[in-house]
Structures are given as C-alpha cells and as structure tokens.
Short mmCIF file of C-alpha atoms in Angstrom, two decimals:
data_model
loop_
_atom_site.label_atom_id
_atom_site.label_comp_id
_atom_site.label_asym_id
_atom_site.label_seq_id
_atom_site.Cartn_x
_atom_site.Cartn_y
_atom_site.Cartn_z
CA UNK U 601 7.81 -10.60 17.58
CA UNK U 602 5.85 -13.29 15.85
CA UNK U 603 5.81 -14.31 12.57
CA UNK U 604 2.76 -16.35 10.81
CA UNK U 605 2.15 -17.91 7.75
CA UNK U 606 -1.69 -18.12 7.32
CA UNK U 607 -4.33 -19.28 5.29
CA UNK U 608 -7.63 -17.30 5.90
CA UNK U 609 -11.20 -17.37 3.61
CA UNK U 610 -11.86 -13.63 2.04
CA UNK U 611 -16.00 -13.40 1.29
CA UNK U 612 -14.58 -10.72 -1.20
CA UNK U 613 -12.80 -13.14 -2.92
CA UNK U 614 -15.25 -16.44 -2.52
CA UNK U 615 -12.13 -18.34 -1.54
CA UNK U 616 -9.41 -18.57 1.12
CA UNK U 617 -5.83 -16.70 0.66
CA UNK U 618 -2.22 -16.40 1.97
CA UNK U 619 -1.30 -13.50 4.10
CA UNK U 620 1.93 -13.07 6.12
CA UNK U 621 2.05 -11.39 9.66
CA UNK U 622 4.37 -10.01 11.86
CA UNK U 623 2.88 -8.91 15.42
CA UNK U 624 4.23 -8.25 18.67
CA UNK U 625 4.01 -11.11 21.39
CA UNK U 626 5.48 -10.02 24.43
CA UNK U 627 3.81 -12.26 26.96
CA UNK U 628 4.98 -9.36 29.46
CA UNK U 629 3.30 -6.95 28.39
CA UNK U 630 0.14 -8.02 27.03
CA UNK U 631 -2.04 -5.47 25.50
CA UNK U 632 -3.94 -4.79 21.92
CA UNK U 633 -1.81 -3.94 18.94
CA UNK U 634 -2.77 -0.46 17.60
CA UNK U 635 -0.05 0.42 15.50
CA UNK U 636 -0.57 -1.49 12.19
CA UNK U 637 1.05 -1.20 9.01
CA UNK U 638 -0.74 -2.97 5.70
CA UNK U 639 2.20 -4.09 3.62
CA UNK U 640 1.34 -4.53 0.20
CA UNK U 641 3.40 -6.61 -2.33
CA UNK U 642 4.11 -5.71 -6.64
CA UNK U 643 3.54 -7.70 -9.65
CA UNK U 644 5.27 -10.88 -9.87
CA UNK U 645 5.33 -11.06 -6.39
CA UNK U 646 3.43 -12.89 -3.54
CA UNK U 647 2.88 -12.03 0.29
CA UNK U 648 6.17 -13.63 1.61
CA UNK U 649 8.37 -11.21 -1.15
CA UNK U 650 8.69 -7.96 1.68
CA UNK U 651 9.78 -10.95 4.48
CA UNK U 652 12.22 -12.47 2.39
CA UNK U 653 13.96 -9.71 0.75
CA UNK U 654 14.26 -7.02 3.11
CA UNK U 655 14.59 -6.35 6.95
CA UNK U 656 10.56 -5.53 7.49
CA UNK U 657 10.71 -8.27 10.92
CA UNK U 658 13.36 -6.60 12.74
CA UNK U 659 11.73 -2.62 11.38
CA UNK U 660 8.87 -4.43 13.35
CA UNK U 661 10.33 -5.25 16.36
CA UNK U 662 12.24 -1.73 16.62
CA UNK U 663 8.69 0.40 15.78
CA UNK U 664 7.04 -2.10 17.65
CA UNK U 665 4.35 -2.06 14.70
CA UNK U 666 2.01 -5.21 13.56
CA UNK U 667 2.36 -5.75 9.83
CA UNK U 668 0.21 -7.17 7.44
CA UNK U 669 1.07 -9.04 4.19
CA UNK U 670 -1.41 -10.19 1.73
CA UNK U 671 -1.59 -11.98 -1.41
CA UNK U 672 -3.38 -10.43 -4.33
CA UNK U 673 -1.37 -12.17 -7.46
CA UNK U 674 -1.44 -9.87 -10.45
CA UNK U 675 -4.58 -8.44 -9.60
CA UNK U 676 -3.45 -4.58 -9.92
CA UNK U 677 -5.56 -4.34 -6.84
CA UNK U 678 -8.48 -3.77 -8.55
CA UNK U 679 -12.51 -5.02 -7.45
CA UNK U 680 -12.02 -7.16 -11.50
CA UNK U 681 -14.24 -6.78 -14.08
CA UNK U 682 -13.79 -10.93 -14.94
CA UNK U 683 -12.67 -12.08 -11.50
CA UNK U 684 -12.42 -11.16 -8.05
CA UNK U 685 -12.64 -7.47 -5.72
CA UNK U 686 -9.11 -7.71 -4.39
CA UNK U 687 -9.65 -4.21 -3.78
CA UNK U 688 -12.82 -4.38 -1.27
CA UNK U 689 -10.53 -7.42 0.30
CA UNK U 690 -7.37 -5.42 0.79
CA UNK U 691 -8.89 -2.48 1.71
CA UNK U 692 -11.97 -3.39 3.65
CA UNK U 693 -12.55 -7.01 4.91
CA UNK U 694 -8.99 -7.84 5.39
CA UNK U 695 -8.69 -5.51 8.12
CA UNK U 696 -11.73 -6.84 10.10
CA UNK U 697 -10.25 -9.85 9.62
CA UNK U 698 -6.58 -9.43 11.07
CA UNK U 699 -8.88 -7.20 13.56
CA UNK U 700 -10.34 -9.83 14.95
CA UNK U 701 -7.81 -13.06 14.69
CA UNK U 702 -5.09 -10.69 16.07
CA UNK U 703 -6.90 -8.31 18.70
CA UNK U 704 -5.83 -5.07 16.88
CA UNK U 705 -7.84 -2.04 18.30
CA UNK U 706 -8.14 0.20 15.23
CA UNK U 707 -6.69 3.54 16.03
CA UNK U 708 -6.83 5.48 12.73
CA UNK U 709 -3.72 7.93 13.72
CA UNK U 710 -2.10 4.97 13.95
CA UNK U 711 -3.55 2.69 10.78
CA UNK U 712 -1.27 2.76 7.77
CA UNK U 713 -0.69 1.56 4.19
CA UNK U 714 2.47 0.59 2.15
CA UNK U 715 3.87 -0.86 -0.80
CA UNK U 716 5.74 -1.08 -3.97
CA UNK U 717 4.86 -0.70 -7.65
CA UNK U 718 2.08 -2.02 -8.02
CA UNK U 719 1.57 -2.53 -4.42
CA UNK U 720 2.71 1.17 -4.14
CA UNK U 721 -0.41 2.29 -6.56
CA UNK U 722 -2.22 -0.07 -4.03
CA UNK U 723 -1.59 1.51 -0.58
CA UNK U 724 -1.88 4.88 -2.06
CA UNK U 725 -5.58 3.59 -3.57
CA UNK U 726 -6.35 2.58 0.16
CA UNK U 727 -5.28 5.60 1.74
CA UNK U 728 -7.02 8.09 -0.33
CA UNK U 729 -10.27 5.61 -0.92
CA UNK U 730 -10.80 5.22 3.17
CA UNK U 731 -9.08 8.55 4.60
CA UNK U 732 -11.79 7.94 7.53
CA UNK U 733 -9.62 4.32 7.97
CA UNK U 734 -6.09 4.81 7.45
CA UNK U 735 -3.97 7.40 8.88
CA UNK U 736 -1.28 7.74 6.00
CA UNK U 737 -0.11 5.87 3.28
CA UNK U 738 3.05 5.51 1.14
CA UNK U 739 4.24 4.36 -2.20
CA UNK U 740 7.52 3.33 -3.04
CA UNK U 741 8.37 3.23 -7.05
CA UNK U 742 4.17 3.67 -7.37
CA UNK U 743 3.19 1.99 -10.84
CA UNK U 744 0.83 5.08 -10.06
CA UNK U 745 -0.97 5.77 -13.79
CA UNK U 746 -2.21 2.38 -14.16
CA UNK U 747 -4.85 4.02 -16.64
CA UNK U 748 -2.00 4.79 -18.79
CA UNK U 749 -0.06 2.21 -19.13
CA UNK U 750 -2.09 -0.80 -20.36
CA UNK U 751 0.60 -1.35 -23.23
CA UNK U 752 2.89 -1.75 -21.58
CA UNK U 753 1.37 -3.99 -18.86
CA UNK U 754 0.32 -5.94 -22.12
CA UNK U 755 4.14 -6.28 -22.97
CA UNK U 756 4.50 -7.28 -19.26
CA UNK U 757 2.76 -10.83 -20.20
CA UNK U 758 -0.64 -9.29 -18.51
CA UNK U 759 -2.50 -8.92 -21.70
CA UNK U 760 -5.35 -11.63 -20.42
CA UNK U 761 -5.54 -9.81 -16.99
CA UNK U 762 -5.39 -6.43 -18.16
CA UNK U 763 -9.06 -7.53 -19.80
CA UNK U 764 -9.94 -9.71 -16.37
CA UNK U 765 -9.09 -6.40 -14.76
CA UNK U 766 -10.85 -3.56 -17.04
CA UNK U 767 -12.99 -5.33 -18.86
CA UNK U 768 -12.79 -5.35 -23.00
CA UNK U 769 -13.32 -1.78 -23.02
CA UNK U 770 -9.35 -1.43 -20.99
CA UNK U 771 -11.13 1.95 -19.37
CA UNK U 772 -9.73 2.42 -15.48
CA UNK U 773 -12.95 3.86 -13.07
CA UNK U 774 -12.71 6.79 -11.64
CA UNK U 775 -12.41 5.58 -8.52
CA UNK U 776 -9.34 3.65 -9.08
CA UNK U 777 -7.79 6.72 -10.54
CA UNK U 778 -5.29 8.18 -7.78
CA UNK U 779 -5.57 11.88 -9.09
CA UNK U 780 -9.25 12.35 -9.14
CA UNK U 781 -8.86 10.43 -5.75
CA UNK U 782 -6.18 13.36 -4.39
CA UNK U 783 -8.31 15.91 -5.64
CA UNK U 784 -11.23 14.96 -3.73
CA UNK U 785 -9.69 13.86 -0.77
CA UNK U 786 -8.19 17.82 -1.08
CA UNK U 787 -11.81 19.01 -0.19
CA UNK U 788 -11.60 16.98 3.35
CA UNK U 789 -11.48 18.98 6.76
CA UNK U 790 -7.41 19.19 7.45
CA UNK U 791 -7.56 16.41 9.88
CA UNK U 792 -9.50 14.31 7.89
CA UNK U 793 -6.94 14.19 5.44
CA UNK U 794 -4.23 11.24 5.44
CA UNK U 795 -0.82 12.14 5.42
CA UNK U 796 1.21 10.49 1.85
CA UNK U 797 4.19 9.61 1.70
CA UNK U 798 5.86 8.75 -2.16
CA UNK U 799 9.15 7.67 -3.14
CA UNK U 800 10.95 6.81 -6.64
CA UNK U 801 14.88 6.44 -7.53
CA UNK U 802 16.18 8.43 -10.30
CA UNK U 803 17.17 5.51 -12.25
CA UNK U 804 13.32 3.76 -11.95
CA UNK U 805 11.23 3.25 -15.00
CA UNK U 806 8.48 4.92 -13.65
CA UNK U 807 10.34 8.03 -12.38
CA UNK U 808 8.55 10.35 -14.72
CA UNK U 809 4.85 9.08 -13.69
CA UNK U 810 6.02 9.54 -10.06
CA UNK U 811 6.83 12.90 -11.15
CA UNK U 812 3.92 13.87 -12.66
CA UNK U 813 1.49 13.07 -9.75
CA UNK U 814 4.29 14.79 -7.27
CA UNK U 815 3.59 17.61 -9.54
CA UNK U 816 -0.28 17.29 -8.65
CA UNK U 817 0.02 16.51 -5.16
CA UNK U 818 1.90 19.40 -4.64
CA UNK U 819 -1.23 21.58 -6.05
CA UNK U 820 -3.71 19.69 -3.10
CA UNK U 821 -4.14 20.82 0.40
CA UNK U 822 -3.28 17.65 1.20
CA UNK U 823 -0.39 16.56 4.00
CA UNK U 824 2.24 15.17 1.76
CA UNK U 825 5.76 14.20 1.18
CA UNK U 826 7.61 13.47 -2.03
CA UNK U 827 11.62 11.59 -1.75
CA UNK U 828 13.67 10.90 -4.47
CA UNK U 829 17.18 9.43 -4.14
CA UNK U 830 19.83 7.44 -6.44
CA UNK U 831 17.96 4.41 -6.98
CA UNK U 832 16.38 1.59 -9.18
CA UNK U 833 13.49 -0.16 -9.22
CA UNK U 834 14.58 -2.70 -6.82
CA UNK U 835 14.87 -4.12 -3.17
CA UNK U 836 17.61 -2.43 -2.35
CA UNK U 837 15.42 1.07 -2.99
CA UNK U 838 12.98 -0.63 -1.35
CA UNK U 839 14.46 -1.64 1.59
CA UNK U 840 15.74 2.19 2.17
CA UNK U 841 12.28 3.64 1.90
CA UNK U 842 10.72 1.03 4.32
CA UNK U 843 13.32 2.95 6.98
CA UNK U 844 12.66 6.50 5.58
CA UNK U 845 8.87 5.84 5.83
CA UNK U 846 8.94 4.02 9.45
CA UNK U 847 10.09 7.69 10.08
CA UNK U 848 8.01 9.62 8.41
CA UNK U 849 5.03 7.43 10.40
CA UNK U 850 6.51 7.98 13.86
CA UNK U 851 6.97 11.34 12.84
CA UNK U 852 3.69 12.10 11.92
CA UNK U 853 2.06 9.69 14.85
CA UNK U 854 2.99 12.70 17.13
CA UNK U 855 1.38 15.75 14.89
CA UNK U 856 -1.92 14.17 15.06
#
C-alpha cells in the first residue's frame, strides 16, 4: 500500500486543500483501483485524525480498498451560507479528482462512504444525496440531527460557524436533512437504493439521536443496518466499527 500526503486545488472551494490517501501499489499486479472507500473525519479533527489514531492502513491493505481522507475543518459538511460548498467538494468534485490523479474506475457496487460524528452525518449525507454514486454508506456515532442541535454546537465554541454555515436565520435545508433524505431515497427502485450502515455506543452523547433515526430507518424500504455495542464516543469505538463495517461492505459487495 501507499500512503500520500497531498495538497490538491478544489474549484468548490476556490482554494487548494489537504487530503490523505491510502491506495494499493503493487507494481505486480497493476490494474485500476475500484474498490474505494471516502473516509470522512469529525469536528475538531483534520484529514490525518483516521491515519493516526486507528489501524485504517493495514484495514486497507487486508480489503485491498483505496481510501480517501479529506479536510473539511468545522465545516459540518455543508455547501455554507458565508463560506465555502464543502459539501459539492466532498461529495462531487473530490471524487473526479482522486478519479483521475489515482486511476480509480468508478464501480458504484463498489463506491462507499464513511465517517464519524460529524463526519458520520457526512457520509450518510453523501450516500443518500448521490445513491446513483455511492454504493453504501456508514456512520459511526452520526452527529445525525444537525438541525437540532445548534445550541449545543454553539456551546461547542461554533457559534460564528453555526451562522457561516446556516446563515442568520440557523434554519438546516431540506436537503441537508438526513430523514427527508431516507424518505425519498425509500421511493428508489430496490437496487437503486444504497445499503446504510449506522453505529453508536451506549455510553455516546448522541445515542438517543442515533436512536431516533434507527427508529425511522427501520420504517423505509431501504437496505439498512443499525449496531450498537458498549461504547463511547471515542477512537476506540471507532476503530471497532471501521472492522464491523469493512464487513458489512464485503458482505454486501457480493449481494449486488
């Protein structure tokens, strides 16, 4: 495996950004990446956090996957009403991107999206937004009712980006709104529809909002799993549900 530390320029962001990679190299068997995981990081954090505190390299190696790792800051990623569309970035030009720089042949079966907290509403916003795109998606310890927690992300020191974000009137769109985003993808032929994964601890501040849009899932015709194990909301829970979803992934790859 390879691992690189780049510096790319996003249009969707009007300036260049970190992202981390890990891809397969083996000069012996040469051939286009197609199974590609988009790894996405949570607040406070930065694109090198999933490299440095967990095992996602050697994960890599063994699933033979390419992973992507961008930077997005504290951007909730959200297309900002005072700032940037990290969204349209994460979810759209930064795979044509890593596409191109790494020869990736997009295979949607075989395209997925990950993260935690707030990288877990993230990769759960990607999934559902561009079914057509990526295959399934998972969120582990999902900050996944963004629209309902503003005060708190206030008392989180984001009381300046909250506004950059939403704008003064703090309202989240609809189409940032992972429920309304379920429901509709619910109305998609069967295999149109991505498979989700979620997981929370028990001991996770945002157990109950994981629970609450289990509860909804759970009404959709939509492929889905829902994990919950003694756990905080940390890297070590973290670290366990990167292995529980690299098999949920390989065992989905073979369904499709």
């Amino acid at each position: 495996m390879a691992h690189i530390s780049a510096r790319i320029f996003a249009a969707s962001l009007g300036h260049s950004t970190s992202i981390e990679v890990i891809i397969p190299n083996n000069p012996l068997a040469p051939k286009p990446v197609e199974k590609v995981l988009y790894l996405l990081h949570g607040l406070g954090q930065d694109c090198t956090a999933w490299g440095r505190y967990t095992n996602i390299e050697a994960l890599a190696e063994k699933y033979n996957y390419a992973v992507i790792m961008p930077e997005v800051h504290r951007s909730f990623y959200a297309n900002m009403v005072y700032g940037s569309d990290y969204f349209d970035y994460v979810a759209f030009e930064l795979p044509k991107i890593c596409e191109q720089l790494f020869q990736i042949n997009h295979v949607r079966e075989k395209t997925f999206a990950a993260g935690l907290s707030m990288g877990g509403y993230g990769a759960l916003r990607c999934g559902l937004t561009r079914p057509e795109f990526y295959g399934a998606c998972a969120g582990f310890s999902g900050s996944v009712e963004p629209q309902a927690r503003v005060e708190a992300l206030e008392q989180f020191g984001m009381g300046k980006q909250i506004v950059g974000i939403l704008g003064q009137s703090l309202a989240y769109p609809d189409e940032a709104n992972l429920y309304k985003l379920a429901s509709k993808v619910a109305f998609l032929p069967e295999i149109e529809k991505p498979k989700v994964l979620i997981t929370c601890g028990d001991k996770d501040y945002l157990l109950e909002d994981n629970r609450r849009l289990d509860a909804h899932m759970k009404k959709l015709s939509i492929p889905y799993k829902y994990m919950e194990w003694a756990g905080e909301h940390d890297f070590k829970f973290w670290q366990e549900s990167l292995s529980v979803m690299f098999e949920y992934f390989e065992e989905i790859e073979g369904v499709y």
